[in-house]
Amino acid sequence: MFIDSHCHLDFPQLHEQLPDVLANMANAEVTHALCVCVELEAFDAVLATARRAPNLYASVGVHPDYPDCIEPTLADLVSRAALAPVVAIGETGLDYFRLSGDLDWQRERFRTHIRAARAAQKPLIIHTRNAAEDTLAIMREEGAGEVGGVMHCFTESWETAKAAMEMNFYISFSGIVTFKNARDLQETARRMPLERMLIETDSPYLAPVPHRGKTNQPAWVAHVAEAIATLRGASRAEIGEATSANFFRLFSAAKA
Ligand SMILES: [Zn+2]
Ligand SMILES: [Zn+2]
């Protein structure tokens, strides 16, 4: 009933206990999860992890917070995007919070990902932090709307959400929406059209209340759904069903 649209199951905290992670998902009615790649060096592990269970998917991409890794070419991304069960390009984007200085390489890398997504005809998984204006400008310039995608772990303003939705993008909420002090984000989750919303854990990071501070896992995406349901006066089943349908509409290479 719930789908975790963004997790990192190849990271050691989760990978070492994958059978438990999968069992916990089943117990929490979390039917599928998307394992997101953060550097080319990790892609084989991401793919192998996703291939261990029929309800796991993968992506290919290089995170903006990784300055010292293999710089991906368009061909690196497009060739890997053709492998099953790869359903998306990312995570990619801009992060001016974690890194500073001359970040031309970050913007160039982001453009390469958008071009690859268009060449592969697969949607984008975009990470943006303290860089909303440049992120949206590059998305426009490179025609990201042609393939669409998701603004993952969304923490930006309602105006940014609206601009992304106008480009055919979905907005994904993480455990941050369960945090007491996240008022603006909660307001965004309340106003968001349900047909544009996804949910995620970004595990092993960002465990939702009531597990805050622990190692996060896909099973706990149900708490994200619960928090959004409360904000919207809906049931968690309604949020689960709608976000699951959105997931398969966006990631059309994913088989239910
Ligand atoms: Zn991210
Ligand atoms: Zn991530």
GROMACS .gro file of C-alpha atoms and ligand atoms in nm:
model
  258
    1MET     CA    1   0.000   0.000   0.000
    2PHE     CA    2   0.299   0.234   0.055
    3ILE     CA    3   0.600   0.285  -0.171
    4ASP     CA    4   0.934   0.427  -0.061
    5SER     CA    5   1.034   0.635  -0.364
    6HIS     CA    6   1.388   0.706  -0.241
    7CYS     CA    7   1.624   0.500  -0.026
    8HIS     CA    8   1.988   0.391  -0.020
    9LEU     CA    9   1.978   0.017   0.047
   10ASP     CA   10   2.334  -0.030  -0.078
   11PHE     CA   11   2.470   0.177   0.216
   12PRO     CA   12   2.625  -0.056   0.476
   13GLN     CA   13   2.382   0.027   0.758
   14LEU     CA   14   2.098  -0.121   0.551
   15HIS     CA   15   2.277  -0.359   0.320
   16GLU     CA   16   2.410  -0.573   0.602
   17GLN     CA   17   2.055  -0.644   0.714
   18LEU     CA   18   1.870  -0.656   0.386
   19PRO     CA   19   1.658  -0.963   0.473
   20ASP     CA   20   1.528  -0.785   0.786
   21VAL     CA   21   1.477  -0.463   0.593
   22LEU     CA   22   1.262  -0.649   0.337
   23ALA     CA   23   1.067  -0.836   0.608
   24ASN     CA   24   0.997  -0.508   0.791
   25MET     CA   25   0.871  -0.356   0.466
   26ALA     CA   26   0.628  -0.646   0.419
   27ASN     CA   27   0.501  -0.612   0.778
   28ALA     CA   28   0.440  -0.240   0.731
   29GLU     CA   29   0.263  -0.288   0.394
   30VAL     CA   30   0.547  -0.110   0.212
   31THR     CA   31   0.520  -0.290  -0.120
   32HIS     CA   32   0.810  -0.139  -0.320
   33ALA     CA   33   1.124   0.071  -0.281
   34LEU     CA   34   1.351   0.259  -0.521
   35CYS     CA   35   1.726   0.227  -0.446
   36VAL     CA   36   1.891   0.549  -0.553
   37CYS     CA   37   2.247   0.565  -0.685
   38VAL     CA   38   2.481   0.845  -0.563
   39GLU     CA   39   2.801   0.772  -0.759
   40LEU     CA   40   2.906   0.558  -1.054
   41GLU     CA   41   3.144   0.365  -0.829
   42ALA     CA   42   2.837   0.241  -0.636
   43PHE     CA   43   2.615   0.162  -0.932
   44ASP     CA   44   2.695  -0.210  -0.953
   45ALA     CA   45   2.609  -0.248  -0.584
   46VAL     CA   46   2.285  -0.053  -0.626
   47LEU     CA   47   2.186  -0.268  -0.923
   48ALA     CA   48   2.277  -0.594  -0.747
   49THR     CA   49   2.078  -0.486  -0.440
   50ALA     CA   50   1.771  -0.401  -0.647
   51ARG     CA   51   1.795  -0.734  -0.824
   52ARG     CA   52   1.776  -0.922  -0.496
   53ALA     CA   53   1.398  -0.875  -0.470
   54PRO     CA   54   1.127  -0.825  -0.734
   55ASN     CA   55   0.982  -0.524  -0.551
   56LEU     CA   56   1.302  -0.317  -0.561
   57TYR     CA   57   1.402  -0.074  -0.837
   58ALA     CA   58   1.722   0.118  -0.907
   59SER     CA   59   1.841   0.449  -1.052
   60VAL     CA   60   2.171   0.570  -1.197
   61GLY     CA   61   2.324   0.906  -1.111
   62VAL     CA   62   2.593   1.102  -0.932
   63HIS     CA   63   2.500   1.315  -0.631
   64PRO     CA   64   2.591   1.687  -0.627
   65ASP     CA   65   2.762   1.643  -0.286
   66TYR     CA   66   3.030   1.412  -0.430
   67PRO     CA   67   3.310   1.631  -0.571
   68ASP     CA   68   3.581   1.364  -0.586
   69CYS     CA   69   3.433   1.078  -0.780
   70ILE     CA   70   3.421   0.965  -1.142
   71GLU     CA   71   3.254   1.241  -1.343
   72PRO     CA   72   2.972   1.076  -1.541
   73THR     CA   73   2.943   1.124  -1.915
   74LEU     CA   74   2.613   1.118  -2.097
   75ALA     CA   75   2.701   0.771  -2.231
   76ASP     CA   76   2.783   0.640  -1.879
   77LEU     CA   77   2.435   0.733  -1.764
   78VAL     CA   78   2.238   0.634  -2.075
   79SER     CA   79   2.395   0.288  -2.103
   80ARG     CA   80   2.324   0.206  -1.738
   81ALA     CA   81   1.971   0.348  -1.759
   82ALA     CA   82   1.885   0.073  -2.008
   83LEU     CA   83   1.950  -0.205  -1.755
   84ALA     CA   84   1.654  -0.351  -1.564
   85PRO     CA   85   1.532  -0.262  -1.306
   86VAL     CA   86   1.670   0.093  -1.354
   87VAL     CA   87   1.370   0.326  -1.370
   88ALA     CA   88   1.521   0.676  -1.331
   89ILE     CA   89   1.823   0.906  -1.366
   90GLY     CA   90   1.956   1.051  -1.038
   91GLU     CA   91   2.001   1.153  -0.783
   92THR     CA   92   2.129   1.470  -0.937
   93GLY     CA   93   2.080   1.840  -0.879
   94LEU     CA   94   2.244   2.125  -0.689
   95ASP     CA   95   2.349   2.161  -0.326
   96TYR     CA   96   2.485   2.498  -0.215
   97PHE     CA   97   2.436   2.409   0.152
   98ARG     CA   98   2.695   2.133   0.186
   99LEU     CA   99   2.944   2.270  -0.065
  100SER     CA  100   3.057   2.620  -0.157
  101GLY     CA  101   3.313   2.793  -0.374
  102ASP     CA  102   3.320   2.747  -0.748
  103LEU     CA  103   3.041   2.500  -0.819
  104ASP     CA  104   3.040   2.520  -1.198
  105TRP     CA  105   3.119   2.146  -1.203
  106GLN     CA  106   2.799   2.080  -1.006
  107ARG     CA  107   2.585   2.271  -1.255
  108GLU     CA  108   2.761   2.102  -1.549
  109ARG     CA  109   2.704   1.759  -1.392
  110PHE     CA  110   2.337   1.841  -1.341
  111ARG     CA  111   2.301   1.940  -1.709
  112THR     CA  112   2.461   1.610  -1.816
  113HIS     CA  113   2.201   1.420  -1.611
  114ILE     CA  114   1.909   1.608  -1.766
  115ARG     CA  115   2.047   1.543  -2.115
  116ALA     CA  116   2.090   1.175  -2.027
  117ALA     CA  117   1.735   1.153  -1.895
  118ARG     CA  118   1.602   1.297  -2.221
  119ALA     CA  119   1.820   1.061  -2.426
  120ALA     CA  120   1.712   0.760  -2.219
  121GLN     CA  121   1.352   0.881  -2.183
  122LYS     CA  122   1.357   0.817  -1.810
  123PRO     CA  123   1.244   1.058  -1.535
  124LEU     CA  124   1.483   1.254  -1.309
  125ILE     CA  125   1.538   1.231  -0.933
  126ILE     CA  126   1.642   1.582  -0.829
  127HIS     CA  127   1.811   1.687  -0.505
  128THR     CA  128   1.812   2.060  -0.438
  129ARG     CA  129   1.929   2.244  -0.128
  130ASN     CA  130   1.981   2.620  -0.091
  131ALA     CA  131   1.985   2.634  -0.471
  132ALA     CA  132   1.621   2.645  -0.580
  133GLU     CA  133   1.658   2.932  -0.826
  134ASP     CA  134   1.953   2.782  -1.017
  135THR     CA  135   1.796   2.435  -1.005
  136LEU     CA  136   1.476   2.557  -1.167
  137ALA     CA  137   1.666   2.768  -1.423
  138ILE     CA  138   1.878   2.473  -1.536
  139MET     CA  139   1.572   2.245  -1.545
  140ARG     CA  140   1.408   2.498  -1.779
  141GLU     CA  141   1.713   2.554  -1.995
  142GLU     CA  142   1.776   2.182  -2.043
  143GLY     CA  143   1.412   2.088  -2.102
  144ALA     CA  144   1.373   1.865  -1.796
  145GLY     CA  145   0.995   1.890  -1.832
  146GLU     CA  146   1.012   1.661  -2.135
  147VAL     CA  147   1.082   1.363  -1.908
  148GLY     CA  148   0.959   1.498  -1.573
  149GLY     CA  149   1.068   1.349  -1.247
  150VAL     CA  150   1.064   1.410  -0.874
  151MET     CA  151   1.195   1.681  -0.642
  152HIS     CA  152   1.311   1.442  -0.373
  153CYS     CA  153   1.322   1.510   0.002
  154PHE     CA  154   1.152   1.838  -0.069
  155THR     CA  155   1.222   2.123   0.179
  156GLU     CA  156   1.183   2.429  -0.045
  157SER     CA  157   0.902   2.685  -0.069
  158TRP     CA  158   0.553   2.639  -0.208
  159GLU     CA  159   0.654   2.865  -0.502
  160THR     CA  160   0.939   2.626  -0.586
  161ALA     CA  161   0.703   2.329  -0.563
  162LYS     CA  162   0.461   2.503  -0.797
  163ALA     CA  163   0.733   2.587  -1.050
  164ALA     CA  164   0.853   2.225  -1.048
  165MET     CA  165   0.500   2.091  -1.088
  166GLU     CA  166   0.453   2.317  -1.388
  167MET     CA  167   0.748   2.132  -1.541
  168ASN     CA  168   0.580   1.797  -1.498
  169PHE     CA  169   0.755   1.716  -1.168
  170TYR     CA  170   0.628   1.539  -0.858
  171ILE     CA  171   0.713   1.649  -0.503
  172SER     CA  172   0.839   1.387  -0.259
  173PHE     CA  173   0.807   1.421   0.119
  174SER     CA  174   1.049   1.256   0.361
  175GLY     CA  175   1.046   1.210   0.740
  176ILE     CA  176   1.116   1.582   0.774
  177VAL     CA  177   0.741   1.639   0.736
  178THR     CA  178   0.693   1.455   1.071
  179PHE     CA  179   0.926   1.695   1.255
  180LYS     CA  180   0.752   1.944   1.484
  181ASN     CA  181   0.945   2.249   1.360
  182ALA     CA  182   0.882   2.182   0.987
  183ARG     CA  183   0.576   2.411   0.972
  184ASP     CA  184   0.629   2.553   0.622
  185LEU     CA  185   0.687   2.208   0.478
  186GLN     CA  186   0.375   2.077   0.653
  187GLU     CA  187   0.177   2.360   0.497
  188THR     CA  188   0.315   2.264   0.154
  189ALA     CA  189   0.216   1.901   0.214
  190ARG     CA  190  -0.132   2.015   0.310
  191ARG     CA  191  -0.182   2.227  -0.005
  192MET     CA  192  -0.017   1.991  -0.254
  193PRO     CA  193  -0.244   1.829  -0.515
  194LEU     CA  194  -0.256   1.463  -0.413
  195GLU     CA  195  -0.186   1.348  -0.770
  196ARG     CA  196   0.156   1.519  -0.758
  197MET     CA  197   0.278   1.377  -0.428
  198LEU     CA  198   0.529   1.101  -0.351
  199ILE     CA  199   0.665   0.975  -0.019
  200GLU     CA  200   1.012   0.854   0.071
  201THR     CA  201   1.248   0.774   0.356
  202ASP     CA  202   1.588   0.875   0.212
  203SER     CA  203   1.702   0.596   0.446
  204PRO     CA  204   1.939   0.538   0.618
  205TYR     CA  205   1.900   0.912   0.692
  206LEU     CA  206   1.614   1.123   0.828
  207ALA     CA  207   1.417   0.870   1.034
  208PRO     CA  208   1.065   1.000   1.090
  209VAL     CA  209   0.899   1.053   1.428
  210PRO     CA  210   0.869   0.829   1.637
  211HIS     CA  211   1.207   0.685   1.531
  212ARG     CA  212   1.393   1.015   1.495
  213GLY     CA  213   1.773   0.977   1.528
  214LYS     CA  214   1.779   0.604   1.450
  215THR     CA  215   1.892   0.435   1.125
  216ASN     CA  216   1.599   0.487   0.892
  217GLN     CA  217   1.452   0.210   0.674
  218PRO     CA  218   1.190   0.184   0.397
  219ALA     CA  219   0.928   0.032   0.633
  220TRP     CA  220   0.906   0.366   0.809
  221VAL     CA  221   0.772   0.548   0.504
  222ALA     CA  222   0.434   0.452   0.652
  223HIS     CA  223   0.498   0.716   0.923
  224VAL     CA  224   0.548   0.978   0.653
  225ALA     CA  225   0.214   0.880   0.499
  226GLU     CA  226   0.052   0.893   0.842
  227ALA     CA  227   0.179   1.247   0.911
  228ILE     CA  228   0.059   1.372   0.571
  229ALA     CA  229  -0.279   1.204   0.624
  230THR     CA  230  -0.320   1.386   0.957
  231LEU     CA  231  -0.227   1.721   0.798
  232ARG     CA  232  -0.479   1.674   0.519
  233GLY     CA  233  -0.761   1.514   0.720
  234ALA     CA  234  -0.729   1.204   0.502
  235SER     CA  235  -0.668   0.839   0.588
  236ARG     CA  236  -0.322   0.687   0.562
  237ALA     CA  237  -0.464   0.433   0.315
  238GLU     CA  238  -0.577   0.718   0.088
  239ILE     CA  239  -0.230   0.874   0.097
  240GLY     CA  240  -0.070   0.534   0.042
  241GLU     CA  241  -0.286   0.445  -0.256
  242ALA     CA  242  -0.252   0.783  -0.425
  243THR     CA  243   0.126   0.806  -0.382
  244SER     CA  244   0.167   0.446  -0.501
  245ALA     CA  245  -0.036   0.518  -0.815
  246ASN     CA  246   0.174   0.833  -0.869
  247PHE     CA  247   0.492   0.628  -0.836
  248PHE     CA  248   0.397   0.390  -1.116
  249ARG     CA  249   0.268   0.675  -1.336
  250LEU     CA  250   0.601   0.860  -1.303
  251PHE     CA  251   0.842   0.565  -1.310
  252SER     CA  252   0.673   0.392  -1.599
  253ALA     CA  253   0.956   0.136  -1.638
  254ALA     CA  254   0.865  -0.002  -1.292
  255LYS     CA  255   0.645  -0.308  -1.302
  256ALA     CA  256   0.410  -0.343  -1.005
  257ZN      ZN  257   1.926   1.374  -0.185
  258ZN      ZN  258   1.923   1.027  -0.132
   0.00000   0.00000   0.00000
